[in-house]
Amino acid sequence: KSESEKRDESPVLCTRADALDTVRGRSSSLAPRTRGGQDEDLVVLKPQWLADVMASIVSIGHHWVRDGVLAVSNLNKVFEEYPREVHHSFIEVLERFEIVYQLGSKDDSSILVPSMLPEQPNPEEIHSLWPPVLPPNQLEFRRIYELPFVPLGFFNRIMVRVLHTPLVKGHLYWRDGLVVEQHVGGISSFAMLTFNGGCAVSIRVRVWENAKRMASTVAKSQAGPGGEGTKRTPSLLVCLLDAVDTLIECFYKSSDEVSRLIPCTHCLNQRRPDLATFHFSYAECMKAVTEGDPFVFCHHIRAMSRAVRIDKVAPDLAFSDLSVFHSSAITYESFLGAGGFGDVYRGTLSTKSGREHIVAIKEMRTEASNVNDREA
């Protein structure tokens, strides 16, 4: 056989250990990587092969991906050129590149292909999951990110990261949006993320008005002998903000490049679609938190009728959904690194039961912050 034919028959996937053995002369050939290995050990030997696998999914040349969803039962048709035993490995590779997202178990599931989603959601489905007018006994929180530029596939990556979030389930997907649910302790919260096609990403979260009291009741019922409850699940808003913020930190050099707007809950909860919503800046909400001011004011009119509690408009900044510990319970040990919004330290947390936990401490970086005045 010619050298080109031999190269074409050579494996395209192998484990890291096999690759190292070959380089070190311990083995004369590479064994193909089959299902069952660890993704962390995966070595791609042919970059062009990887591009071909991506193209076999993101293609208009077949009809197996319907409205952005591929049934696992059709994998053998999409990857008909390759052995069946490596099909799931291909999907794992594509997941690592955030090209696809597997919904459910490997053998009984569907695969989401964000770039192949329909342009608009089904009107009946979207109105059922997300009524145009805020329902009674519900509250809505929003966050808007205005970006200086949008990297290729940016919202697709947000979508995949959100769907990888524990306890978050997707219900409806389209090209520039999705509706998800978080169900914890018998309480459901819904969220809609959208990309306006320009340079803005919007996050909207709807929760029940008594959700916090219900969650507290559940936590107390699950508390152990020492008075410590089970591990608290972060709110849906916090989960979504973390997913978006971590991706933004990868693409933008400074947090100042991205404008963060916080719609006023005083306006949102009026339940009037015709009412223009006022937006607070991220900086003024942060200033209120760091200065201990419990209120911000709608349209900056300093009257009690326009006062909005900071823990209602930005519960993530006020840490209202987290347990509160006195700063004396926190011990700083070492600096770990810096992100776009703060510094991270390794430390220990001492609880009332006398137990100590190793924790990561993120300190928000603001103009008003003082290294010698840390609060947890």
Coordinates of C-alpha atoms in Angstrom, one line a residue:
K1 CA 0.0 0.0 0.0
S2 CA 1.1 3.6 -0.6
E3 CA 2.1 5.8 2.3
S4 CA -1.1 7.9 1.8
E5 CA -3.3 4.8 2.1
K6 CA -1.5 3.8 5.3
R7 CA -2.0 7.2 6.7
D8 CA -5.7 7.1 5.9
E9 CA -6.0 3.8 7.8
S10 CA -4.2 5.1 10.8
P11 CA -6.3 5.8 13.9
V12 CA -7.6 9.3 14.5
L13 CA -8.3 8.9 18.3
C14 CA -6.2 7.2 21.0
T15 CA -5.5 7.5 24.6
R16 CA -2.8 9.8 26.0
A17 CA -0.9 6.8 27.4
D18 CA -0.8 5.1 24.0
A19 CA 0.4 8.2 22.4
L20 CA 3.2 8.6 24.9
D21 CA 4.2 5.0 24.6
T22 CA 4.6 5.3 20.9
V23 CA 6.6 8.5 21.2
R24 CA 8.9 6.9 23.7
G25 CA 9.3 3.8 21.5
R26 CA 7.4 1.4 23.8
S27 CA 4.9 0.6 21.1
S28 CA 5.1 0.5 17.3
S29 CA 1.4 1.4 16.6
L30 CA -1.5 3.3 18.1
A31 CA -4.7 1.5 19.0
P32 CA -7.9 3.4 18.1
R33 CA -9.7 4.9 21.1
T34 CA -13.1 3.2 21.7
R35 CA -16.0 3.9 24.0
G36 CA -15.2 3.4 27.7
G37 CA -12.0 5.5 28.0
Q38 CA -11.6 8.7 29.8
D39 CA -12.2 11.9 27.9
E40 CA -9.3 13.5 29.7
D41 CA -7.0 11.0 28.1
L42 CA -8.3 11.7 24.5
V43 CA -5.7 12.6 21.9
V44 CA -6.8 13.8 18.4
L45 CA -4.2 12.7 15.9
K46 CA -5.8 14.2 12.8
P47 CA -7.2 17.8 13.0
Q48 CA -8.9 17.4 9.6
W49 CA -10.8 14.4 10.9
L50 CA -12.1 16.5 13.8
A51 CA -13.4 19.1 11.3
D52 CA -15.0 16.4 9.2
V53 CA -16.8 15.0 12.3
M54 CA -18.1 18.5 13.2
A55 CA -19.3 19.0 9.6
S56 CA -21.2 15.7 9.6
I57 CA -23.4 17.0 12.4
V58 CA -23.6 20.7 11.5
S59 CA -24.7 20.1 7.9
I60 CA -27.8 20.7 5.8
G61 CA -27.0 17.7 3.7
H62 CA -29.1 15.4 5.8
H63 CA -32.4 15.6 7.7
W64 CA -31.5 13.7 10.8
V65 CA -31.2 16.8 12.9
R66 CA -34.7 18.1 13.2
D67 CA -35.2 21.6 14.7
G68 CA -31.8 21.4 16.3
V69 CA -32.3 18.0 17.9
L70 CA -30.7 14.7 16.9
A71 CA -32.1 11.4 18.1
V72 CA -29.4 9.0 19.4
S73 CA -31.0 6.3 17.3
N74 CA -29.9 8.2 14.2
L75 CA -26.3 8.4 15.2
N76 CA -25.4 5.4 13.0
K77 CA -26.9 7.2 10.0
V78 CA -24.9 10.4 10.6
F79 CA -21.7 8.6 11.3
E80 CA -22.2 5.8 8.9
E81 CA -18.6 6.0 7.7
Y82 CA -17.3 5.1 11.1
P83 CA -17.6 2.0 13.4
R84 CA -20.6 2.1 15.6
E85 CA -18.6 1.5 18.8
V86 CA -17.0 5.0 18.5
H87 CA -20.1 7.0 17.8
H88 CA -20.6 8.0 21.4
S89 CA -16.9 9.0 21.6
F90 CA -17.5 11.4 18.7
I91 CA -20.4 13.0 20.6
E92 CA -18.2 13.3 23.7
V93 CA -15.6 15.1 21.6
L94 CA -18.2 17.5 20.1
E95 CA -19.5 18.2 23.6
R96 CA -16.0 19.2 24.7
F97 CA -16.0 21.8 21.9
E98 CA -19.5 22.8 22.9
I99 CA -20.8 22.0 19.4
V100 CA -23.5 19.6 20.8
Y101 CA -25.1 18.9 24.1
Q102 CA -26.5 15.5 25.1
L103 CA -29.9 15.6 26.8
G104 CA -30.3 12.6 29.1
S105 CA -28.4 9.3 29.3
K106 CA -26.1 8.2 26.5
D107 CA -28.2 5.4 25.3
D108 CA -31.7 6.9 25.7
S109 CA -31.5 10.6 24.8
S110 CA -31.5 13.3 22.2
I111 CA -28.6 15.5 21.2
L112 CA -29.0 19.3 21.0
V113 CA -27.2 21.0 18.1
P114 CA -27.6 24.7 18.9
S115 CA -26.5 26.0 15.5
M116 CA -29.2 23.9 13.8
L117 CA -32.1 25.3 16.0
P118 CA -35.1 27.0 14.5
E119 CA -35.0 30.8 14.2
Q120 CA -38.1 31.4 16.3
P121 CA -39.8 29.4 19.1
N122 CA -43.2 27.8 18.6
P123 CA -45.7 30.5 19.7
E124 CA -48.0 28.1 21.6
E125 CA -45.1 26.5 23.5
I126 CA -43.4 29.8 24.4
H127 CA -46.7 31.3 25.7
S128 CA -47.4 28.2 27.7
L129 CA -44.0 28.1 29.4
W130 CA -43.5 31.9 29.5
P131 CA -46.7 33.9 29.6
P132 CA -46.3 37.4 28.2
V133 CA -47.7 39.0 31.4
L134 CA -46.1 38.1 34.7
P135 CA -48.5 35.7 36.5
P136 CA -49.9 36.5 40.0
N137 CA -47.8 35.5 43.0
Q138 CA -44.6 35.5 40.9
L139 CA -41.6 37.8 40.9
E140 CA -39.3 38.5 37.9
F141 CA -35.6 39.3 38.0
R142 CA -33.6 40.4 34.9
R143 CA -30.1 41.1 33.8
I144 CA -28.9 42.5 30.5
Y145 CA -25.4 42.3 29.1
E146 CA -24.5 44.8 26.4
L147 CA -21.3 43.5 24.6
P148 CA -18.8 45.5 22.6
F149 CA -18.6 42.7 20.1
V150 CA -20.0 39.1 19.9
P151 CA -17.6 36.3 19.2
L152 CA -18.7 33.6 16.7
G153 CA -21.0 31.1 18.4
F154 CA -21.0 33.0 21.7
F155 CA -24.7 32.5 22.5
N156 CA -24.5 28.8 21.5
R157 CA -21.8 28.4 24.1
I158 CA -23.9 30.2 26.7
M159 CA -26.8 27.8 25.9
V160 CA -24.6 24.7 26.3
R161 CA -23.1 25.9 29.6
V162 CA -26.5 26.6 31.0
L163 CA -27.7 23.1 30.1
H164 CA -24.7 21.6 31.8
T165 CA -25.7 23.3 35.0
P166 CA -26.8 20.8 37.7
L167 CA -30.5 20.6 38.3
V168 CA -31.3 22.8 35.3
K169 CA -33.6 21.3 32.7
G170 CA -34.2 22.7 29.2
H171 CA -37.8 22.9 27.9
L172 CA -37.7 25.0 24.7
Y173 CA -34.9 25.9 22.4
W174 CA -34.5 28.2 19.4
R175 CA -31.6 29.9 17.6
D176 CA -31.4 32.9 19.9
G177 CA -33.0 31.7 23.1
L178 CA -34.1 29.0 25.5
V179 CA -36.4 28.4 28.4
V180 CA -35.1 26.3 31.3
E181 CA -36.4 25.2 34.7
Q182 CA -34.7 24.5 38.1
H183 CA -36.6 22.2 40.4
V184 CA -35.3 22.1 43.9
G185 CA -37.1 20.9 47.1
G186 CA -40.5 20.9 45.4
I187 CA -40.0 24.5 44.1
S188 CA -39.7 25.4 40.4
S189 CA -38.1 28.5 39.0
F190 CA -38.1 29.3 35.3
A191 CA -35.8 31.3 33.2
M192 CA -35.6 32.6 29.6
L193 CA -32.3 33.6 28.0
T194 CA -32.3 35.5 24.8
F195 CA -29.9 37.1 22.4
N196 CA -31.2 40.1 20.5
G197 CA -29.2 39.5 17.4
G198 CA -27.2 42.7 18.1
C199 CA -24.9 42.7 21.0
A200 CA -27.1 42.1 24.0
V201 CA -27.9 39.0 26.1
S202 CA -30.9 39.1 28.4
I203 CA -31.6 36.8 31.4
R204 CA -35.1 36.7 32.9
V205 CA -35.9 34.6 35.9
R206 CA -39.4 34.1 37.4
V207 CA -39.8 32.7 40.9
W208 CA -42.7 32.3 43.3
E209 CA -43.1 35.2 45.8
N210 CA -42.9 32.8 48.8
A211 CA -40.1 30.7 47.3
K212 CA -37.5 31.8 49.9
R213 CA -39.8 30.9 52.8
M214 CA -40.6 27.5 51.3
A215 CA -36.9 26.8 50.7
S216 CA -36.1 27.7 54.3
T217 CA -38.8 25.3 55.5
V218 CA -37.4 22.5 53.4
A219 CA -33.9 23.3 54.6
K220 CA -34.9 23.2 58.2
S221 CA -36.7 19.9 57.7
Q222 CA -33.5 18.4 56.2
A223 CA -31.2 19.8 58.9
G224 CA -29.0 17.3 60.7
P225 CA -28.3 16.9 64.4
G226 CA -25.8 19.6 64.5
G227 CA -28.2 22.1 63.1
E228 CA -26.6 22.2 59.7
G229 CA -28.8 21.6 56.7
T230 CA -28.0 19.8 53.5
K231 CA -25.9 21.6 50.9
R232 CA -27.9 24.6 49.6
T233 CA -28.4 24.8 45.9
P234 CA -27.6 28.2 44.3
S235 CA -30.6 30.0 42.9
L236 CA -31.4 29.8 39.2
L237 CA -30.4 33.4 38.8
V238 CA -27.0 32.8 40.3
C239 CA -26.4 29.7 38.2
L240 CA -27.2 31.6 35.0
L241 CA -25.1 34.6 35.9
D242 CA -22.2 32.4 36.7
A243 CA -22.5 30.6 33.4
V244 CA -22.5 33.9 31.5
D245 CA -19.9 35.7 33.5
T246 CA -17.3 32.9 33.3
L247 CA -17.7 32.8 29.5
I248 CA -17.4 36.6 29.3
E249 CA -14.2 36.5 31.3
C250 CA -12.8 34.2 28.6
F251 CA -13.5 36.6 25.7
Y252 CA -13.1 40.1 27.1
K253 CA -9.9 41.5 28.7
S254 CA -11.7 43.7 31.2
S255 CA -15.1 43.6 32.9
D256 CA -15.3 47.3 31.9
E257 CA -15.8 46.3 28.3
V258 CA -19.2 44.8 29.1
S259 CA -22.1 46.9 30.3
R260 CA -24.3 45.2 32.8
L261 CA -27.8 46.6 33.3
I262 CA -30.2 45.5 36.1
P263 CA -33.9 46.2 35.2
C264 CA -35.9 47.7 38.1
T265 CA -38.2 45.1 39.8
H266 CA -40.5 48.0 40.8
C267 CA -41.3 48.4 37.1
L268 CA -41.3 44.7 36.3
N269 CA -43.7 43.8 39.0
Q270 CA -46.3 46.4 37.8
R271 CA -47.2 43.7 35.2
R272 CA -47.7 46.4 32.6
P273 CA -46.1 45.5 29.2
D274 CA -46.6 49.1 28.0
L275 CA -44.6 50.5 30.9
A276 CA -41.0 51.4 30.1
T277 CA -38.6 49.6 32.4
F278 CA -35.9 51.6 34.2
H279 CA -32.4 50.1 34.3
F280 CA -29.9 50.4 37.2
S281 CA -26.3 50.2 36.3
Y282 CA -24.2 47.3 37.9
A283 CA -21.9 49.9 39.4
E284 CA -24.6 51.8 41.3
C285 CA -26.0 48.5 42.7
M286 CA -22.6 47.4 43.8
K287 CA -22.0 50.8 45.4
A288 CA -25.3 50.4 47.4
V289 CA -24.2 46.9 48.6
T290 CA -20.6 48.0 49.6
E291 CA -21.9 51.1 51.4
G292 CA -24.6 49.2 53.3
D293 CA -27.5 51.1 51.6
P294 CA -30.5 48.8 51.5
F295 CA -32.3 50.7 48.7
V296 CA -31.8 52.0 45.2
F297 CA -34.4 54.3 43.7
C298 CA -36.4 53.8 40.5
H299 CA -35.6 56.6 38.0
H300 CA -33.3 57.9 40.7
I301 CA -36.2 59.6 42.4
R302 CA -35.3 59.5 46.1
A303 CA -38.8 59.0 47.4
M304 CA -40.0 55.9 49.4
S305 CA -42.6 55.2 46.8
R306 CA -39.7 54.7 44.4
A307 CA -37.5 52.8 46.8
V308 CA -36.4 49.3 45.7
R309 CA -34.7 47.0 48.1
I310 CA -31.3 46.0 46.7
D311 CA -31.8 42.3 47.7
K312 CA -35.0 42.4 45.5
V313 CA -33.5 44.0 42.4
A314 CA -30.1 42.2 42.6
P315 CA -30.3 39.3 45.1
D316 CA -27.0 37.9 43.7
L317 CA -25.1 41.0 44.7
A318 CA -26.7 41.2 48.1
F319 CA -26.1 37.5 48.6
S320 CA -29.7 37.2 49.8
D321 CA -30.0 33.6 48.6
L322 CA -26.9 32.4 50.6
S323 CA -26.2 31.7 54.2
V324 CA -24.6 34.6 56.0
F325 CA -21.5 34.1 58.2
H326 CA -19.7 36.7 60.3
S327 CA -16.3 37.7 59.0
S328 CA -14.7 36.2 62.1
A329 CA -15.7 32.8 60.9
I330 CA -13.6 33.2 57.8
T331 CA -9.8 32.7 57.8
Y332 CA -7.8 33.7 54.7
E333 CA -4.9 31.4 53.8
S334 CA -3.5 32.0 50.4
F335 CA -4.2 33.9 47.2
L336 CA -5.4 31.7 44.3
G337 CA -6.0 34.0 41.4
A338 CA -7.9 37.0 40.0
G339 CA -10.9 37.2 37.7
G340 CA -12.7 40.0 36.0
F341 CA -14.7 41.0 39.1
G342 CA -12.7 40.0 42.1
D343 CA -9.9 38.1 43.8
V344 CA -10.1 34.4 44.9
Y345 CA -8.4 33.1 48.1
R346 CA -8.2 29.7 49.8
G347 CA -9.5 29.8 53.3
T348 CA -11.4 28.0 56.1
L349 CA -14.9 28.5 57.4
S350 CA -15.8 27.7 61.0
T351 CA -19.4 26.8 61.6
K352 CA -21.4 27.0 64.8
S353 CA -21.1 23.2 65.3
G354 CA -17.3 23.7 65.5
R355 CA -16.5 22.1 62.1
E356 CA -14.0 23.7 59.7
H357 CA -14.5 23.6 56.0
I358 CA -11.9 24.4 53.3
V359 CA -13.5 27.1 51.1
A360 CA -12.8 29.3 48.2
I361 CA -13.3 33.0 49.1
K362 CA -14.2 35.4 46.2
E363 CA -13.7 39.0 47.2
M364 CA -15.5 41.5 44.9
R365 CA -13.2 44.1 43.5
T366 CA -14.7 47.6 43.6
E367 CA -13.4 51.1 44.0
A368 CA -14.8 51.2 47.5
S369 CA -13.2 47.9 48.6
N370 CA -10.5 47.8 51.2
V371 CA -8.2 44.9 51.7
N372 CA -8.2 45.4 55.4
D373 CA -12.0 45.5 55.6
R374 CA -13.2 42.2 54.3
E375 CA -16.7 40.9 54.9
A376 CA -18.1 37.5 54.0

